[in-house]
């Protein structure tokens, strides 16, 4: 571990918007003593339709802000940024940087092992699908069967509106999935961190027993293990802090977000 950090330094998390809160929720559950700083780049949302160079530029500016806040590790809680900018961030920064694609593939393969279900469908943004980052990672992890991908760009703005469990969201999901056979059979890997916020809507369309997964829990455990190896787990008994930044005013009502963390959330607007 490098850099001027200590065990009590916060963990930085950033996303193009509010989707990364689904990752932060799992991180906070796995590491209840840790302090976190979250940044949602709402002013430049969405990342999924932007070029690699633009996503890399945006991601680096988000990372730099969090590094300036003294974070001891960085979680890129955005699949598009993980697909297009993660290697550059890992090369540039002197702290550990983790993305969400590799953990997502691990989660899907674990579910496959438990269920013996070989059919896997990845739902993601246009940028993530075009990058083929998930297809490449499945092959790297030894899965040679074909993987289907489906871009679902309308789900991000629905999540940003806070329509997590809404009839319109369910209609959009059904419209995306119905050409594939509805209800979808097989494992559904949510390859955008906004999509887990909509899990109730997914299950109303596909059924409560649908095989839906994402990588947040796997990532949380891997980051916890990494910090433990570097003696950077926070063992302080002080109440932990959750700090939230955004690059524009958020649209989602705060009570909906408060329910994710059982605490009041307040976003401070920052300029990148």
Tab-separated table of C-alpha atoms in Angstrom:
chain	number	residue	atom	x	y	z
A	1	UNK	CA	0.000	0.000	0.000
A	2	UNK	CA	1.336	3.397	-0.964
A	3	UNK	CA	0.430	6.971	-0.220
A	4	UNK	CA	-0.002	9.110	2.898
A	5	UNK	CA	-2.981	7.286	4.328
A	6	UNK	CA	-3.861	5.570	7.592
A	7	UNK	CA	-6.350	2.962	8.702
A	8	UNK	CA	-8.795	5.737	9.613
A	9	UNK	CA	-8.602	7.332	6.162
A	10	UNK	CA	-11.873	7.089	4.224
A	11	UNK	CA	-12.641	4.899	1.227
A	12	UNK	CA	-13.592	6.794	-1.916
A	13	UNK	CA	-16.440	5.685	-4.172
A	14	UNK	CA	-17.524	7.371	-7.391
A	15	UNK	CA	-20.125	6.831	-10.087
A	16	UNK	CA	-21.615	8.824	-12.924
A	17	UNK	CA	-24.678	9.406	-10.749
A	18	UNK	CA	-26.548	7.694	-7.939
A	19	UNK	CA	-26.135	4.105	-9.132
A	20	UNK	CA	-22.960	3.681	-7.128
A	21	UNK	CA	-25.020	4.007	-3.959
A	22	UNK	CA	-25.991	0.370	-4.540
A	23	UNK	CA	-22.286	-0.465	-4.231
A	24	UNK	CA	-21.723	1.858	-1.287
A	25	UNK	CA	-24.583	0.169	0.559
A	26	UNK	CA	-22.842	-3.218	0.317
A	27	UNK	CA	-19.458	-1.718	1.209
A	28	UNK	CA	-20.958	-0.093	4.298
A	29	UNK	CA	-22.575	-3.372	5.365
A	30	UNK	CA	-19.364	-5.355	4.885
A	31	UNK	CA	-17.180	-2.774	6.657
A	32	UNK	CA	-19.317	-0.987	9.265
A	33	UNK	CA	-16.318	0.728	10.888
A	34	UNK	CA	-15.072	2.340	7.682
A	35	UNK	CA	-15.523	5.961	6.665
A	36	UNK	CA	-16.690	6.615	3.101
A	37	UNK	CA	-16.763	9.524	0.683
A	38	UNK	CA	-19.147	9.183	-2.257
A	39	UNK	CA	-19.075	11.272	-5.427
A	40	UNK	CA	-21.860	11.208	-8.007
A	41	UNK	CA	-20.920	12.998	-11.233
A	42	UNK	CA	-24.523	13.924	-11.973
A	43	UNK	CA	-23.638	16.981	-14.067
A	44	UNK	CA	-22.007	14.759	-16.711
A	45	UNK	CA	-24.398	11.799	-16.516
A	46	UNK	CA	-24.653	9.446	-18.371
A	47	UNK	CA	-21.203	7.961	-18.988
A	48	UNK	CA	-22.655	5.059	-20.965
A	49	UNK	CA	-23.072	7.017	-24.207
A	50	UNK	CA	-19.662	8.719	-24.118
A	51	UNK	CA	-16.368	7.810	-25.802
A	52	UNK	CA	-13.474	6.073	-24.056
A	53	UNK	CA	-11.396	9.261	-23.968
A	54	UNK	CA	-14.214	11.295	-22.438
A	55	UNK	CA	-15.033	8.637	-19.830
A	56	UNK	CA	-11.341	8.397	-18.923
A	57	UNK	CA	-11.129	12.173	-18.541
A	58	UNK	CA	-14.239	12.331	-16.369
A	59	UNK	CA	-13.139	9.361	-14.263
A	60	UNK	CA	-9.709	10.842	-13.600
A	61	UNK	CA	-11.224	14.131	-12.449
A	62	UNK	CA	-13.538	12.264	-10.051
A	63	UNK	CA	-10.655	10.167	-8.759
A	64	UNK	CA	-8.437	13.204	-8.231
A	65	UNK	CA	-11.079	14.935	-6.126
A	66	UNK	CA	-11.386	11.895	-3.876
A	67	UNK	CA	-7.617	11.457	-3.635
A	68	UNK	CA	-7.382	15.084	-2.532
A	69	UNK	CA	-9.784	14.139	0.279
A	70	UNK	CA	-7.225	11.591	1.490
A	71	UNK	CA	-8.949	8.326	0.586
A	72	UNK	CA	-6.976	5.132	1.217
A	73	UNK	CA	-8.649	3.170	-1.586
A	74	UNK	CA	-10.892	3.967	-4.529
A	75	UNK	CA	-13.906	2.048	-5.810
A	76	UNK	CA	-14.988	2.810	-9.365
A	77	UNK	CA	-18.687	2.105	-8.797
A	78	UNK	CA	-19.559	2.591	-12.457
A	79	UNK	CA	-19.444	-0.221	-14.992
A	80	UNK	CA	-18.758	2.092	-17.920
A	81	UNK	CA	-15.845	3.729	-16.102
A	82	UNK	CA	-14.603	0.304	-15.008
A	83	UNK	CA	-14.738	-0.893	-18.607
A	84	UNK	CA	-13.107	2.148	-20.192
A	85	UNK	CA	-10.950	3.861	-17.565
A	86	UNK	CA	-9.945	1.392	-14.824
A	87	UNK	CA	-6.482	0.464	-16.201
A	88	UNK	CA	-5.526	4.120	-16.550
A	89	UNK	CA	-6.701	4.909	-13.023
A	90	UNK	CA	-4.785	1.959	-11.587
A	91	UNK	CA	-1.664	3.080	-13.427
A	92	UNK	CA	-1.985	6.739	-12.449
A	93	UNK	CA	-2.985	6.552	-8.780
A	94	UNK	CA	-0.848	5.353	-5.879
A	95	UNK	CA	-3.723	3.839	-3.901
A	96	UNK	CA	-5.629	0.610	-4.607
A	97	UNK	CA	-8.312	1.069	-7.262
A	98	UNK	CA	-11.053	-1.522	-7.772
A	99	UNK	CA	-13.764	-1.708	-10.419
A	100	UNK	CA	-17.051	-3.571	-10.593
A	101	UNK	CA	-16.774	-5.754	-13.707
A	102	UNK	CA	-14.500	-8.506	-12.412
A	103	UNK	CA	-16.546	-8.888	-9.189
A	104	UNK	CA	-19.731	-8.983	-11.282
A	105	UNK	CA	-18.430	-11.866	-13.355
A	106	UNK	CA	-17.358	-13.708	-10.205
A	107	UNK	CA	-20.839	-13.255	-8.740
A	108	UNK	CA	-22.474	-14.608	-11.903
A	109	UNK	CA	-20.179	-17.630	-12.021
A	110	UNK	CA	-20.835	-18.399	-8.358
A	111	UNK	CA	-24.566	-18.322	-9.032
A	112	UNK	CA	-24.011	-20.548	-12.060
A	113	UNK	CA	-22.129	-23.037	-9.880
A	114	UNK	CA	-24.949	-23.035	-7.327
A	115	UNK	CA	-27.772	-23.398	-9.856
A	116	UNK	CA	-26.108	-25.214	-12.794
A	117	UNK	CA	-27.642	-22.553	-15.039
A	118	UNK	CA	-25.413	-21.846	-18.043
A	119	UNK	CA	-27.425	-19.109	-19.753
A	120	UNK	CA	-26.169	-15.669	-18.709
A	121	UNK	CA	-27.520	-12.305	-19.843
A	122	UNK	CA	-25.626	-9.092	-19.047
A	123	UNK	CA	-27.682	-5.901	-18.869
A	124	UNK	CA	-25.520	-2.794	-19.164
A	125	UNK	CA	-25.094	0.626	-20.738
A	126	UNK	CA	-24.269	1.057	-24.400
A	127	UNK	CA	-20.663	1.928	-23.568
A	128	UNK	CA	-20.139	-1.161	-21.428
A	129	UNK	CA	-21.735	-3.447	-24.023
A	130	UNK	CA	-19.645	-1.994	-26.866
A	131	UNK	CA	-16.443	-2.360	-24.846
A	132	UNK	CA	-17.103	-6.115	-24.490
A	133	UNK	CA	-15.454	-5.846	-21.076
A	134	UNK	CA	-17.799	-8.443	-19.598
A	135	UNK	CA	-17.273	-10.889	-22.459
A	136	UNK	CA	-13.506	-10.583	-22.049
A	137	UNK	CA	-13.666	-11.015	-18.287
A	138	UNK	CA	-15.861	-14.123	-18.532
A	139	UNK	CA	-13.244	-15.679	-20.815
A	140	UNK	CA	-10.434	-14.668	-18.455
A	141	UNK	CA	-12.282	-16.437	-15.648
A	142	UNK	CA	-12.596	-19.600	-17.735
A	143	UNK	CA	-16.205	-19.381	-18.934
A	144	UNK	CA	-16.239	-20.322	-22.601
A	145	UNK	CA	-19.986	-20.514	-23.278
A	146	UNK	CA	-21.656	-17.669	-25.145
A	147	UNK	CA	-22.776	-14.628	-23.164
A	148	UNK	CA	-25.671	-12.438	-24.256
A	149	UNK	CA	-25.531	-8.684	-23.691
A	150	UNK	CA	-28.344	-6.155	-23.799
A	151	UNK	CA	-27.988	-2.361	-23.549
A	152	UNK	CA	-30.761	-0.773	-21.470
A	153	UNK	CA	-30.071	2.982	-21.577
A	154	UNK	CA	-33.480	4.105	-20.307
A	155	UNK	CA	-32.997	2.420	-16.942
A	156	UNK	CA	-30.341	4.892	-15.787
A	157	UNK	CA	-32.580	7.997	-15.916
A	158	UNK	CA	-35.395	6.038	-14.259
A	159	UNK	CA	-33.062	5.170	-11.390
A	160	UNK	CA	-31.897	8.779	-11.166
A	161	UNK	CA	-35.549	9.849	-10.848
A	162	UNK	CA	-35.894	7.498	-7.899
A	163	UNK	CA	-38.441	5.308	-9.684
A	164	UNK	CA	-36.983	2.158	-8.166
A	165	UNK	CA	-40.324	0.360	-7.792
A	166	UNK	CA	-42.542	2.048	-10.370
A	167	UNK	CA	-44.958	0.789	-13.011
A	168	UNK	CA	-43.197	2.759	-15.752
A	169	UNK	CA	-39.848	1.215	-14.792
A	170	UNK	CA	-41.442	-2.219	-14.931
A	171	UNK	CA	-42.906	-1.499	-18.369
A	172	UNK	CA	-39.491	-0.435	-19.668
A	173	UNK	CA	-37.831	-3.565	-18.262
A	174	UNK	CA	-40.502	-5.741	-19.842
A	175	UNK	CA	-40.057	-3.960	-23.177
A	176	UNK	CA	-36.310	-4.609	-23.115
A	177	UNK	CA	-36.578	-8.249	-22.075
A	178	UNK	CA	-39.715	-9.466	-23.865
A	179	UNK	CA	-37.973	-10.084	-27.235
A	180	UNK	CA	-35.668	-12.519	-25.421
A	181	UNK	CA	-38.545	-14.517	-23.978
A	182	UNK	CA	-40.376	-13.313	-20.936
A	183	UNK	CA	-39.861	-14.225	-18.175
A	184	UNK	CA	-36.155	-14.488	-18.938
A	185	UNK	CA	-34.658	-17.886	-18.193
A	186	UNK	CA	-31.138	-17.983	-16.842
A	187	UNK	CA	-28.874	-15.699	-14.846
A	188	UNK	CA	-29.386	-11.966	-15.160
A	189	UNK	CA	-26.200	-10.035	-14.387
A	190	UNK	CA	-26.905	-6.381	-13.668
A	191	UNK	CA	-23.917	-4.773	-15.369
A	192	UNK	CA	-24.710	-1.186	-14.412
A	193	UNK	CA	-24.668	-0.048	-10.801
A	194	UNK	CA	-27.932	1.840	-11.319
A	195	UNK	CA	-29.778	-1.389	-12.080
A	196	UNK	CA	-29.628	-3.004	-8.594
A	197	UNK	CA	-31.589	0.001	-7.336
A	198	UNK	CA	-34.390	-1.271	-9.586
A	199	UNK	CA	-34.300	-4.874	-8.362
A	200	UNK	CA	-37.870	-4.774	-7.029
A	201	UNK	CA	-39.068	-3.772	-10.488
A	202	UNK	CA	-37.002	-6.520	-12.105
A	203	UNK	CA	-38.544	-9.117	-9.794
A	204	UNK	CA	-42.074	-7.882	-10.428
A	205	UNK	CA	-41.452	-8.459	-14.132
A	206	UNK	CA	-39.458	-11.700	-13.891
A	207	UNK	CA	-40.747	-13.235	-10.668
A	208	UNK	CA	-39.323	-13.368	-7.164
A	209	UNK	CA	-37.275	-16.482	-7.945
A	210	UNK	CA	-35.461	-14.908	-10.895
A	211	UNK	CA	-31.689	-15.442	-10.813
A	212	UNK	CA	-30.516	-11.830	-10.527
A	213	UNK	CA	-27.025	-10.878	-9.394
A	214	UNK	CA	-24.381	-8.147	-9.423
A	215	UNK	CA	-20.874	-7.752	-8.081
A	216	UNK	CA	-21.221	-5.399	-5.104
A	217	UNK	CA	-20.989	-8.069	-2.392
A	218	UNK	CA	-18.007	-9.768	-4.022
A	219	UNK	CA	-16.253	-6.425	-4.454
A	220	UNK	CA	-16.906	-5.474	-0.828
A	221	UNK	CA	-15.330	-8.656	0.496
A	222	UNK	CA	-12.345	-8.375	-1.840
A	223	UNK	CA	-11.699	-4.786	-0.792
A	224	UNK	CA	-12.010	-5.739	2.872
A	225	UNK	CA	-9.459	-8.525	2.372
A	226	UNK	CA	-7.118	-6.161	0.525
A	227	UNK	CA	-7.255	-3.556	3.277
A	228	UNK	CA	-6.692	-6.234	5.913
A	229	UNK	CA	-3.526	-7.386	4.154
A	230	UNK	CA	-2.235	-3.821	4.204
A	231	UNK	CA	-3.207	-3.284	7.860
A	232	UNK	CA	-5.559	-0.545	6.705
A	233	UNK	CA	-8.858	-1.728	8.159
A	234	UNK	CA	-10.322	0.893	10.457
A	235	UNK	CA	-10.456	-0.428	14.012
A	236	UNK	CA	-11.450	2.889	15.552
A	237	UNK	CA	-14.484	2.928	17.820
A	238	UNK	CA	-15.472	6.393	16.652
A	239	UNK	CA	-18.814	6.689	14.815
A	240	UNK	CA	-18.143	6.305	11.133
A	241	UNK	CA	-18.788	9.094	8.649
A	242	UNK	CA	-20.562	8.964	5.293
A	243	UNK	CA	-19.876	12.007	3.124
A	244	UNK	CA	-21.763	12.603	-0.113
A	245	UNK	CA	-20.749	14.869	-2.985
A	246	UNK	CA	-22.409	15.481	-6.335
A	247	UNK	CA	-21.526	17.690	-9.287
A	248	UNK	CA	-25.097	18.972	-9.611
A	249	UNK	CA	-28.334	18.990	-7.662
A	250	UNK	CA	-29.786	15.499	-7.375
A	251	UNK	CA	-33.269	14.747	-8.697
A	252	UNK	CA	-34.124	11.786	-6.491
A	253	UNK	CA	-36.048	12.593	-3.321
A	254	UNK	CA	-33.844	12.260	-0.268
A	255	UNK	CA	-36.267	10.027	1.706
A	256	UNK	CA	-35.801	7.334	-0.952
A	257	UNK	CA	-32.026	7.572	-0.603
A	258	UNK	CA	-32.193	7.763	3.188
A	259	UNK	CA	-33.964	4.406	3.177
A	260	UNK	CA	-30.940	2.802	1.511
A	261	UNK	CA	-28.722	3.590	4.490
A	262	UNK	CA	-31.183	4.043	7.365
A	263	UNK	CA	-29.771	7.515	7.910
A	264	UNK	CA	-30.249	11.014	6.580
A	265	UNK	CA	-28.225	11.761	3.453
A	266	UNK	CA	-27.117	15.229	2.446
A	267	UNK	CA	-25.240	15.925	-0.793
A	268	UNK	CA	-22.791	18.802	-1.123
A	269	UNK	CA	-22.344	20.098	-4.668
A	270	UNK	CA	-18.726	20.280	-5.861
A	271	UNK	CA	-17.144	21.607	-9.033
A	272	UNK	CA	-14.761	19.390	-10.964
